[in-house]
Coordinates of C-alpha atoms and ligand atoms in Angstrom, one line a residue:
X71 CA -11.5 17.8 -14.1
X72 CA -10.3 19.7 -17.1
X73 CA -6.7 20.1 -18.2
X74 CA -5.2 22.5 -20.6
X75 CA -3.2 21.4 -23.6
X76 CA -1.6 23.2 -26.5
X77 CA -3.4 22.4 -29.8
X78 CA -1.5 20.6 -32.6
X79 CA 1.7 22.4 -33.4
X80 CA 0.6 22.7 -37.1
X81 CA -2.0 25.2 -36.0
X82 CA -0.6 27.7 -33.6
X83 CA 1.5 27.4 -30.5
X84 CA -0.7 29.9 -28.8
X85 CA -4.1 28.2 -29.5
X86 CA -5.2 26.4 -26.3
X87 CA -8.0 23.8 -26.1
X88 CA -9.3 22.1 -23.0
X89 CA -10.6 18.5 -22.9
X90 CA -12.3 16.7 -20.0
X91 CA -10.3 13.9 -18.4
X92 CA -12.1 10.6 -19.3
X93 CA -13.6 8.4 -16.5
X94 CA -11.3 5.9 -14.8
X95 CA -8.2 7.7 -15.9
X96 CA -5.4 9.4 -13.8
X97 CA -4.1 12.7 -15.0
X98 CA -0.4 12.9 -14.0
X99 CA 2.4 15.4 -14.4
X100 CA 5.6 14.9 -16.4
X101 CA 8.7 15.2 -14.1
X102 CA 11.5 14.5 -16.5
X103 CA 12.2 13.7 -20.1
X104 CA 15.4 12.4 -21.7
X105 CA 15.9 11.7 -25.4
X106 CA 18.4 8.9 -26.3
X107 CA 18.2 8.8 -30.1
X108 CA 15.8 10.2 -32.8
X109 CA 13.8 7.0 -32.1
X110 CA 13.9 6.5 -28.3
X111 CA 13.2 8.5 -25.2
X112 CA 12.3 8.0 -21.5
X113 CA 10.0 10.1 -19.4
X114 CA 8.9 10.1 -15.7
X115 CA 5.6 11.1 -14.3
X116 CA 4.1 11.6 -10.8
X117 CA 2.6 8.5 -9.3
X118 CA -1.0 8.5 -8.1
X119 CA -1.1 7.6 -4.4
X120 CA -3.7 4.8 -5.0
X121 CA -1.8 3.2 -8.0
X122 CA -0.4 -0.2 -7.2
X123 CA 1.3 -2.5 -9.8
X124 CA 3.6 -5.5 -9.9
X125 CA 7.1 -4.9 -11.3
X126 CA 7.0 -5.9 -15.0
X127 CA 3.3 -4.9 -15.6
X128 CA 2.0 -2.5 -18.2
X129 CA -0.6 0.3 -18.3
X130 CA -2.4 2.3 -21.0
X131 CA -1.0 5.8 -21.6
X132 CA -2.5 8.7 -23.5
X133 CA -2.5 12.5 -23.9
X134 CA -5.2 15.0 -23.1
X135 CA -5.1 16.4 -26.6
X136 CA -8.5 15.1 -27.9
X137 CA -12.0 14.5 -26.7
X138 CA -11.4 10.7 -27.2
X139 CA -7.6 10.3 -26.5
X140 CA -5.6 7.6 -28.1
X141 CA -4.2 5.1 -25.5
X142 CA -1.3 2.7 -26.0
X143 CA 0.1 0.0 -23.7
X144 CA 3.4 0.9 -22.0
X145 CA 5.3 -1.2 -19.6
X146 CA 6.1 0.6 -16.4
X147 CA 9.9 0.8 -16.4
X148 CA 10.3 1.8 -12.8
X149 CA 10.0 -0.7 -9.9
X150 CA 6.8 -1.1 -7.8
X151 CA 8.4 0.8 -4.8
X152 CA 9.3 3.9 -6.7
X153 CA 7.4 7.1 -5.9
X154 CA 7.4 8.2 -9.6
X155 CA 6.5 6.1 -12.7
X156 CA 9.0 5.8 -15.6
X157 CA 8.4 4.8 -19.2
X158 CA 10.7 4.1 -22.2
X159 CA 9.2 4.9 -25.5
X160 CA 9.8 4.7 -29.2
X161 CA 9.0 7.6 -31.5
X162 CA 6.9 6.3 -34.4
X163 CA 6.7 8.7 -37.4
X164 CA 3.1 9.7 -37.7
X165 CA 2.2 7.3 -34.8
X166 CA -1.2 8.5 -33.4
X167 CA 0.2 8.7 -29.8
X168 CA 4.0 8.8 -30.1
X169 CA 4.1 11.6 -32.7
X170 CA 2.7 13.9 -29.9
X171 CA 4.2 12.1 -26.9
X172 CA 7.7 12.6 -28.1
X173 CA 7.2 16.4 -27.7
X174 CA 6.2 16.3 -24.0
X175 CA 8.0 18.6 -21.5
X176 CA 8.3 18.7 -17.8
X177 CA 5.0 20.0 -16.3
X178 CA 2.8 18.5 -19.1
X179 CA -0.1 16.2 -18.3
X180 CA -0.1 12.5 -19.2
X181 CA -3.3 10.3 -18.9
X182 CA -3.0 6.8 -17.5
X183 CA -5.7 4.2 -17.2
X184 CA -6.1 2.9 -13.7
X185 CA -5.6 -0.9 -14.2
X186 CA -2.1 -2.4 -14.7
X187 CA -1.8 -5.9 -16.1
X188 CA 0.8 -8.2 -17.7
X189 CA 2.6 -11.6 -17.7
X190 CA 6.2 -10.5 -17.2
X191 CA 5.9 -10.8 -13.4
X192 CA 7.8 -12.9 -11.0
X193 CA 4.6 -14.7 -9.9
X194 CA 4.2 -16.2 -13.4
X195 CA 7.5 -18.1 -13.1
X196 CA 8.1 -21.3 -11.1
X197 CA 11.2 -21.0 -8.8
X198 CA 14.6 -21.4 -10.5
X199 CA 18.3 -20.4 -10.3
X200 CA 18.9 -18.2 -13.2
X201 CA 16.6 -15.6 -14.8
X202 CA 17.1 -14.6 -18.4
X203 CA 15.3 -11.4 -19.7
X204 CA 15.4 -11.3 -23.5
X205 CA 14.6 -7.9 -25.1
X206 CA 14.9 -5.9 -28.3
X207 CA 14.5 -2.1 -28.3
X208 CA 11.8 -0.7 -25.9
X209 CA 11.1 -4.3 -24.9
X210 CA 13.7 -3.7 -22.2
X211 CA 11.2 -1.5 -20.3
X212 CA 9.5 -4.2 -18.1
X213 CA 13.0 -5.5 -17.2
X214 CA 14.1 -2.0 -16.2
X215 CA 11.4 -2.4 -13.6
X216 CA 12.3 -5.9 -12.5
X217 CA 16.1 -5.4 -12.2
X218 CA 15.3 -2.6 -9.7
X219 CA 13.1 -4.8 -7.6
X220 CA 14.7 -6.5 -4.6
X221 CA 12.3 -9.5 -5.0
X222 CA 14.0 -10.4 -8.3
X223 CA 17.3 -11.0 -6.4
X224 CA 15.6 -12.8 -3.5
X225 CA 14.2 -15.3 -6.0
X226 CA 17.2 -15.8 -8.3
X227 CA 20.9 -16.3 -7.9
X228 CA 21.7 -14.9 -11.4
X229 CA 19.8 -12.4 -13.4
X230 CA 20.9 -12.0 -17.1
X231 CA 19.4 -9.1 -19.0
X232 CA 19.9 -9.2 -22.8
X233 CA 19.0 -6.4 -25.2
X234 CA 19.5 -6.4 -29.0
X235 CA 19.1 -3.2 -31.0
X236 CA 19.9 -2.1 -34.4
X237 CA 22.2 0.8 -33.3
X238 CA 24.7 1.2 -30.5
X239 CA 23.1 4.4 -29.2
X240 CA 19.8 2.5 -28.6
X241 CA 21.5 0.4 -25.9
X242 CA 22.4 3.5 -23.8
X243 CA 19.2 3.4 -21.7
X244 CA 19.8 -0.1 -20.3
X245 CA 23.6 0.5 -20.0
X246 CA 23.0 3.7 -18.0
X247 CA 20.4 2.0 -15.8
X248 CA 22.6 -1.0 -14.9
X249 CA 25.5 1.4 -14.1
X250 CA 23.1 3.3 -11.7
X251 CA 21.7 0.2 -10.2
X252 CA 25.1 -0.9 -9.0
X253 CA 25.2 2.3 -6.9
X254 CA 21.6 2.0 -5.7
X255 CA 21.2 1.8 -1.9
X256 CA 18.3 -0.7 -2.1
X257 CA 19.4 -3.3 -4.7
X258 CA 23.0 -2.2 -5.6
X259 CA 24.7 -4.9 -3.5
X260 CA 22.6 -7.7 -4.9
X261 CA 22.8 -6.4 -8.4
X262 CA 26.7 -6.1 -8.2
X263 CA 26.7 -9.8 -7.4
X264 CA 23.9 -11.2 -9.5
X265 CA 23.0 -9.0 -12.4
X266 CA 24.7 -9.3 -15.9
X267 CA 23.8 -7.1 -18.9
X268 CA 24.4 -8.6 -22.4
X269 CA 24.0 -6.2 -25.3
X270 CA 24.3 -6.6 -29.1
X271 CA 23.9 -4.2 -32.0
X272 CA 23.0 -5.7 -35.3
X273 CA 23.5 -2.9 -37.8
X274 CA 26.6 -1.0 -36.6
X275 CA 30.1 -2.0 -35.5
X276 CA 30.0 -3.2 -31.9
X277 CA 31.6 -5.9 -29.6
X278 CA 28.7 -8.2 -30.6
X279 CA 26.7 -8.0 -33.8
X280 CA 24.6 -11.1 -33.5
X281 CA 20.9 -11.3 -32.8
X282 CA 20.2 -12.9 -29.4
X283 CA 18.4 -15.7 -31.2
X284 CA 21.5 -16.6 -33.2
X285 CA 23.5 -16.9 -30.0
X286 CA 20.8 -19.0 -28.3
X287 CA 20.6 -21.2 -31.4
X288 CA 24.4 -21.9 -31.6
X289 CA 24.9 -21.9 -27.8
X290 CA 27.5 -19.2 -28.0
X291 CA 25.5 -17.1 -25.5
X292 CA 26.2 -19.7 -22.7
X293 CA 30.0 -19.7 -23.5
X294 CA 30.1 -15.9 -23.5
X295 CA 28.3 -15.7 -20.2
X296 CA 30.1 -18.7 -18.7
X297 CA 26.9 -20.4 -17.6
X298 CA 25.6 -24.0 -18.2
X299 CA 23.6 -24.6 -21.4
X300 CA 20.0 -23.5 -20.8
X301 CA 18.0 -26.2 -19.1
X302 CA 14.5 -26.4 -17.5
X303 CA 15.8 -27.4 -14.0
X304 CA 17.8 -24.1 -13.5
X305 CA 16.7 -21.6 -16.0
X306 CA 13.8 -19.2 -16.3
X307 CA 13.0 -16.8 -19.1
X308 CA 11.1 -13.6 -19.9
X309 CA 10.7 -12.3 -23.4
X310 CA 9.7 -8.9 -24.6
X311 CA 10.2 -7.6 -28.2
X312 CA 8.7 -7.6 -31.6
X313 CA 6.3 -10.3 -32.7
X314 CA 9.0 -12.0 -34.8
X315 CA 11.6 -11.8 -32.0
X316 CA 9.1 -13.3 -29.5
X317 CA 8.2 -16.1 -31.9
X318 CA 11.8 -17.1 -32.6
X319 CA 13.0 -16.7 -29.0
X320 CA 10.1 -18.7 -27.6
X321 CA 10.8 -21.6 -30.1
X322 CA 14.4 -21.7 -28.9
X323 CA 13.5 -21.7 -25.2
X324 CA 11.1 -24.5 -25.9
X325 CA 13.9 -26.4 -27.8
X326 CA 15.9 -26.1 -24.5
X327 CA 13.0 -27.7 -22.7
X328 CA 11.3 -24.7 -21.1
X329 CA 7.5 -24.3 -21.2
X330 CA 5.4 -21.1 -21.3
X331 CA 3.6 -20.0 -18.2
X332 CA 1.0 -17.3 -17.3
X333 CA -0.4 -15.7 -14.2
X334 CA -2.9 -18.5 -13.9
X335 CA -0.4 -21.3 -14.5
X336 CA 3.2 -20.4 -13.7
X337 CA 5.8 -21.9 -16.0
X338 CA 9.5 -21.7 -16.9
X339 CA 9.2 -18.8 -19.2
X340 CA 6.8 -15.9 -20.0
X341 CA 6.2 -13.6 -22.9
X342 CA 4.9 -10.1 -23.6
X343 CA 4.7 -8.1 -26.9
X344 CA 6.7 -4.9 -27.0
X345 CA 3.8 -2.6 -27.5
X346 CA 4.3 0.6 -29.4
X347 CA 6.2 -0.7 -32.4
Ligands
LIG299 P1 18.3 -7.0 -37.3 O1 19.0 -5.7 -37.4 O2 19.1 -8.2 -37.7 O3 16.9 -7.0 -38.0 P2 13.4 -4.0 -34.9 O4 13.7 -2.5 -34.7 O5 13.2 -4.4 -36.3 O6 12.3 -4.5 -34.0 O7 14.7 -4.7 -34.4 C1 15.3 -4.5 -33.2 C2 16.4 -5.5 -33.0 O8 15.8 -6.8 -33.0 C3 17.4 -5.5 -34.2 O9 18.7 -5.7 -33.7 C4 16.9 -6.7 -35.0 O10 18.0 -7.3 -35.7 C5 16.5 -7.6 -33.9 N1 15.5 -8.6 -34.4 C6 14.6 -8.4 -35.4 N2 13.8 -9.5 -35.6 C7 14.3 -10.4 -34.8 C8 14.0 -11.8 -34.5 N3 13.0 -12.4 -35.2 N4 14.7 -12.4 -33.6 C9 15.7 -11.8 -32.9 N5 16.1 -10.5 -33.1 C10 15.4 -9.9 -34.0

């Protein structure tokens, strides 16, 4: 199959080049785009009928703008039952993919490799009472999937999503999502009872200016949430952010007695890098 794409904007808006779709790749259509800040946007695409994934997994995304397209890992932000696929992306200046991806419009074509994978899945955690999801920036994407999945609420009594960003406007995607979830016919009732969102902004005035790691370290997080101090009997964790954030959060969870799990060997917490950074 061939698709049509506009050539790089620097050349001419009118110049059109076609490239073949590589083997083993779905070509899907953009159904909506929303920009949150000059650094963040979300987009939704059609879902191939044969595509199955577990909430929290990621896929490789690219654009049909070259003979050998650049692919980057993106967590699917929509739940596994959704008929479309949603992604939450950063815009990296001169980033080989996001420089172009940030310009997509409804009707454009997105390439997606066929195999989803990842460790931020419920199967990689042993049963527990309370599930913490720790994120910075676009690291919230896999959790946007999981907090819309009824299985998350079947498995846990309390679900605590945390997101730390530099600026207040970067928190809008998760805030909007949690608002919408509370009115969702499928998970709204469970979420109203079990889901808490904790946000902090580190570089602008906001109700909380601390990094999540500071609040875990001094224990203030547990006071603010009115929950017991983190412990391996009740608590489970998922971490998705920058390499530094992961390293620091992981060390703190281990200090509270949690141990890292994987698909092959479930544990009390799991980790995934936030990809396009
Ligand atoms: P800060 O503003 O104090 O650096 P980035 O865009 O650099 O990935 O940062 C996103 C958010 O993550 C920022 O609020 C940033 O805080 C915070 N952050 C950066 N490094 C860490 C870390 N090692 N542990 C926890 N939070 C971090």
